[in-house]
PDB file of C-alpha atoms in Angstrom:
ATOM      1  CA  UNK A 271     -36.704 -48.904 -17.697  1.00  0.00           C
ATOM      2  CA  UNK A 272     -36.399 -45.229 -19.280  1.00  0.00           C
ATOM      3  CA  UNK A 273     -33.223 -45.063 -21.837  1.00  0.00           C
ATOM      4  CA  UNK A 274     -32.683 -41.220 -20.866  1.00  0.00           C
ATOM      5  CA  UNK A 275     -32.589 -42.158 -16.929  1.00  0.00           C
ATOM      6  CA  UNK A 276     -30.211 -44.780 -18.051  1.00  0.00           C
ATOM      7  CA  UNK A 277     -28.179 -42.074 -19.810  1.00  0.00           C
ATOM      8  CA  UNK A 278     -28.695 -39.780 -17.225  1.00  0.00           C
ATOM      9  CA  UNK A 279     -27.427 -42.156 -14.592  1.00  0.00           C
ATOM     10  CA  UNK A 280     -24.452 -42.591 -16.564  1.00  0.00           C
ATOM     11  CA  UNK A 281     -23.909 -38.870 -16.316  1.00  0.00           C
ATOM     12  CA  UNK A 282     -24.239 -38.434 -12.421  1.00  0.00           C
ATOM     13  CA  UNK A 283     -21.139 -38.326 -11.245  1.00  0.00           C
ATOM     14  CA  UNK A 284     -20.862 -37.465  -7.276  1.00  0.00           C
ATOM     15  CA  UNK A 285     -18.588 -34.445  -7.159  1.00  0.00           C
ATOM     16  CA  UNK A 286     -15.813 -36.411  -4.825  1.00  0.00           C
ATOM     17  CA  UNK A 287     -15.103 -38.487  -8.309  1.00  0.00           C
ATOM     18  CA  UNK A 288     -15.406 -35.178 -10.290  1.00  0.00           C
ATOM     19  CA  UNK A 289     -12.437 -34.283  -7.841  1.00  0.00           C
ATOM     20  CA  UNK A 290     -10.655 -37.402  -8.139  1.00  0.00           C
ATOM     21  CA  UNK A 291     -11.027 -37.471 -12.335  1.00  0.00           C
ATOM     22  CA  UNK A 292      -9.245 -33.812 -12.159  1.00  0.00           C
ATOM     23  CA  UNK A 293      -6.180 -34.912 -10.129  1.00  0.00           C
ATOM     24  CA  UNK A 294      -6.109 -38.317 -11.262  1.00  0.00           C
ATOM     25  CA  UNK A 295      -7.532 -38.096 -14.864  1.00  0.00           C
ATOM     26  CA  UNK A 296     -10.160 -41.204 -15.898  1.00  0.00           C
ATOM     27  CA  UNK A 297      -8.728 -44.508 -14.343  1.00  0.00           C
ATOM     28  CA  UNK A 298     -10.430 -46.646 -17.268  1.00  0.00           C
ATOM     29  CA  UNK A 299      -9.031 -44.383 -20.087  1.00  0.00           C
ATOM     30  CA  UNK A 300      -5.809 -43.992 -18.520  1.00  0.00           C
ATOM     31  CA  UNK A 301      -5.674 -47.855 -18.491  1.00  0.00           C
ATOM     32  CA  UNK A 302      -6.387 -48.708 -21.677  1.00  0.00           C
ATOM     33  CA  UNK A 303      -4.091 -45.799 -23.143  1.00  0.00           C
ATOM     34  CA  UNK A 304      -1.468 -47.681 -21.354  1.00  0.00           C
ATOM     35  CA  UNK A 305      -2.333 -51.246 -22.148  1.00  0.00           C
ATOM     36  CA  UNK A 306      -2.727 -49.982 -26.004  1.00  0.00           C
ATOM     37  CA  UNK A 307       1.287 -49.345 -25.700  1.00  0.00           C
ATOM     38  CA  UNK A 308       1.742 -53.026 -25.406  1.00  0.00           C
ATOM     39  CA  UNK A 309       1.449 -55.880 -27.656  1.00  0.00           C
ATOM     40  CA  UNK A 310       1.795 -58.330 -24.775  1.00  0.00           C
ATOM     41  CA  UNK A 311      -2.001 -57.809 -23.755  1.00  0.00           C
ATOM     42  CA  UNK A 312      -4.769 -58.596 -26.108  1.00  0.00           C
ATOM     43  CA  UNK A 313      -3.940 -55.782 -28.996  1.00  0.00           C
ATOM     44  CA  UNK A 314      -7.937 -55.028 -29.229  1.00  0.00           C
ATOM     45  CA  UNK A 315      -8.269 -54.670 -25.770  1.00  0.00           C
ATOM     46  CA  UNK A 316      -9.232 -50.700 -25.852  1.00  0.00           C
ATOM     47  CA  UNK A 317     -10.529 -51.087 -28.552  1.00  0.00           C
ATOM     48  CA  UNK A 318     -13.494 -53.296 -27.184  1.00  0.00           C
ATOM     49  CA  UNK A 319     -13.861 -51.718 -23.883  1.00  0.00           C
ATOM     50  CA  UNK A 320     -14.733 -48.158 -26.042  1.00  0.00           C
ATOM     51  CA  UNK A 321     -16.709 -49.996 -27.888  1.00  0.00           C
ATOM     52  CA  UNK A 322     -18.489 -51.876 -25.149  1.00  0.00           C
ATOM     53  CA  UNK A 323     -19.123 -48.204 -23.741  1.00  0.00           C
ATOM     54  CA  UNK A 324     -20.667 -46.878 -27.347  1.00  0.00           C
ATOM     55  CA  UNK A 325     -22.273 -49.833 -28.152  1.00  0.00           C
ATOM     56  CA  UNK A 326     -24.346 -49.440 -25.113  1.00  0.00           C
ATOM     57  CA  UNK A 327     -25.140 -45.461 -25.658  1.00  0.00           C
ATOM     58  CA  UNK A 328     -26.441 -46.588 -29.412  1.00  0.00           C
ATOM     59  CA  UNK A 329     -29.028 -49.129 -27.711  1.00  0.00           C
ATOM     60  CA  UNK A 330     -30.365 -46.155 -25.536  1.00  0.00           C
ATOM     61  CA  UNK A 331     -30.355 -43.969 -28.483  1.00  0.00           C
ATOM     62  CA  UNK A 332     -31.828 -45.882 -30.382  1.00  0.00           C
ATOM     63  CA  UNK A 333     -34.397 -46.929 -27.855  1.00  0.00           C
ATOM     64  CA  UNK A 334     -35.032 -43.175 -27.449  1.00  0.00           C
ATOM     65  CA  UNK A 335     -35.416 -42.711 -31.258  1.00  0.00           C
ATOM     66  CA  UNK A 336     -32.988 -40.837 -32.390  1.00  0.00           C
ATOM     67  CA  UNK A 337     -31.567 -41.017 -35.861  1.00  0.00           C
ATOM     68  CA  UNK A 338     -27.315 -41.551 -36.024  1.00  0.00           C
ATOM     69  CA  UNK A 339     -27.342 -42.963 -32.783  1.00  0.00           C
ATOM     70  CA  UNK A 340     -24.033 -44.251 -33.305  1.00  0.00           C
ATOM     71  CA  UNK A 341     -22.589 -40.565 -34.352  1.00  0.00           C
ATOM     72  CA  UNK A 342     -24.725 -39.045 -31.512  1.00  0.00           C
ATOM     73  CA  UNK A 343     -22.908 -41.988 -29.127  1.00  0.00           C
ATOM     74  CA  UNK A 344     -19.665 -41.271 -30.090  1.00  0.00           C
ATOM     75  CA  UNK A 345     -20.378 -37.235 -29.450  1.00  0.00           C
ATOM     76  CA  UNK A 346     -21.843 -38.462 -25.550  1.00  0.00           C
ATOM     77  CA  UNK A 347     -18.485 -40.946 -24.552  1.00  0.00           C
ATOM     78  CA  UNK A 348     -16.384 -38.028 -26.408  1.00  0.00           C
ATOM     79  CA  UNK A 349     -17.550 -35.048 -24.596  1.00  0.00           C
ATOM     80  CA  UNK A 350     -17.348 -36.842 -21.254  1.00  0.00           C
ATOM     81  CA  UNK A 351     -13.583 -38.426 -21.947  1.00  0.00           C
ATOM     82  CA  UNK A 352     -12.928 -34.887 -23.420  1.00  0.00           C
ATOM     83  CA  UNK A 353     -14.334 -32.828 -20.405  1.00  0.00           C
ATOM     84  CA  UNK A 354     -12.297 -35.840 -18.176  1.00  0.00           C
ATOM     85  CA  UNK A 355      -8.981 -34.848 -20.161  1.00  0.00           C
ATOM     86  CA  UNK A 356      -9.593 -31.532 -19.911  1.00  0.00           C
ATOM     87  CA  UNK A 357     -10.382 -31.454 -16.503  1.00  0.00           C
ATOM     88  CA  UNK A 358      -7.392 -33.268 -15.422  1.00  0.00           C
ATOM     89  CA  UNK A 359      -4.952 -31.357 -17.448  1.00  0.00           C
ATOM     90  CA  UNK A 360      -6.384 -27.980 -16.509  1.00  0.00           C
ATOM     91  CA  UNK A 361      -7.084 -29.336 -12.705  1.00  0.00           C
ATOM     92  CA  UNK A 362     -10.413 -27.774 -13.113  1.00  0.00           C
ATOM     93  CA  UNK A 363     -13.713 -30.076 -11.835  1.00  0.00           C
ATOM     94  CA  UNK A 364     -15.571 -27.435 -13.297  1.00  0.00           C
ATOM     95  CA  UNK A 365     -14.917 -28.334 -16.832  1.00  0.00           C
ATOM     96  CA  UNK A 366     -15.936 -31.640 -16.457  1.00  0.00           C
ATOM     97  CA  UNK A 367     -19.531 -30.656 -14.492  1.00  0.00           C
ATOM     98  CA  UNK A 368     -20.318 -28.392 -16.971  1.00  0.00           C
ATOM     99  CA  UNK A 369     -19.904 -30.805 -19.901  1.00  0.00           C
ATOM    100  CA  UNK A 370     -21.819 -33.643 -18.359  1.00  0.00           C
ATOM    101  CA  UNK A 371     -24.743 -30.674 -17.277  1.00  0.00           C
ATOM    102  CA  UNK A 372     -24.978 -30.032 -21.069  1.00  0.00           C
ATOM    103  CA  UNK A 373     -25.149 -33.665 -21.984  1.00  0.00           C
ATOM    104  CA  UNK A 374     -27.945 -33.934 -19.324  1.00  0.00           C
ATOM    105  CA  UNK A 375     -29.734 -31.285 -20.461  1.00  0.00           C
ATOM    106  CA  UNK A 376     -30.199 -31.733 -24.248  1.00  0.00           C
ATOM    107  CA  UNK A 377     -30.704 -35.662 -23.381  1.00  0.00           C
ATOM    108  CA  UNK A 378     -33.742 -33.829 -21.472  1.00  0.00           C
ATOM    109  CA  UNK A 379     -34.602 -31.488 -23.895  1.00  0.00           C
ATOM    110  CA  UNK A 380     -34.666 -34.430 -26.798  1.00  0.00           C
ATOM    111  CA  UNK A 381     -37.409 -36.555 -24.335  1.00  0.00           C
ATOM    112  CA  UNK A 382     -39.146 -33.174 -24.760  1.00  0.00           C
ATOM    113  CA  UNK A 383     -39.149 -33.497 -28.200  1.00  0.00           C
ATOM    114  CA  UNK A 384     -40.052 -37.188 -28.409  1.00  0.00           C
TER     115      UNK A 384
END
């Protein structure tokens, strides 16, 4: 029922899909990069699965109190596509651990502060 375990769960990745993000990259990013090449599929398509994603990181935000949830969202889904992307294209798992252990650890430094 916590928003920050929510978030938190959202950041534990087990470290065999750490691996597989830095060979393979993010499957659901990778997707919709590719479907947004296309007009044949629905043109909004990655659009709304992003926004899906941030949508539900501003209702635990928000739930947590924080003010600009929704430019505080956007940092959370960026820094874990980013560490993703630069995981992959460095083929480095650390990247990626380290970014999410940040995100963990100011989302528990802020329940500290509320």
């Amino acid at each position: 029922p916590n928003p920050i375990n929510r978030l938190l769960s959202l950041l534990e990745l087990p470290p065999t899909i750490e691996k597989a993000i830095t060979k393979y990259g993010c499957a659901v990013c990778s997707l919709l990069q590719e479907l947004n090449k296309t007009s044949d599929i629905e043109p909004d398509i990655a659009n709304k699965t992003l926004q899906a994603q941030i949508d539900w990181v501003v209702e635990q935000f928000r739930l947590i109190g924080k003010n600009d949830t929704e430019v505080e969202a956007h940092h959370f889904i960026a820094t874990i596509q980013g560490g993703c992307l630069l995981a992959n294209s460095m083929q480095n798992h650390d990247i990626l651990h380290l970014q999410l252990k940040r995100l963990k650890e100011d989302l528990i430094q802020g329940e500290d502060d509320v």
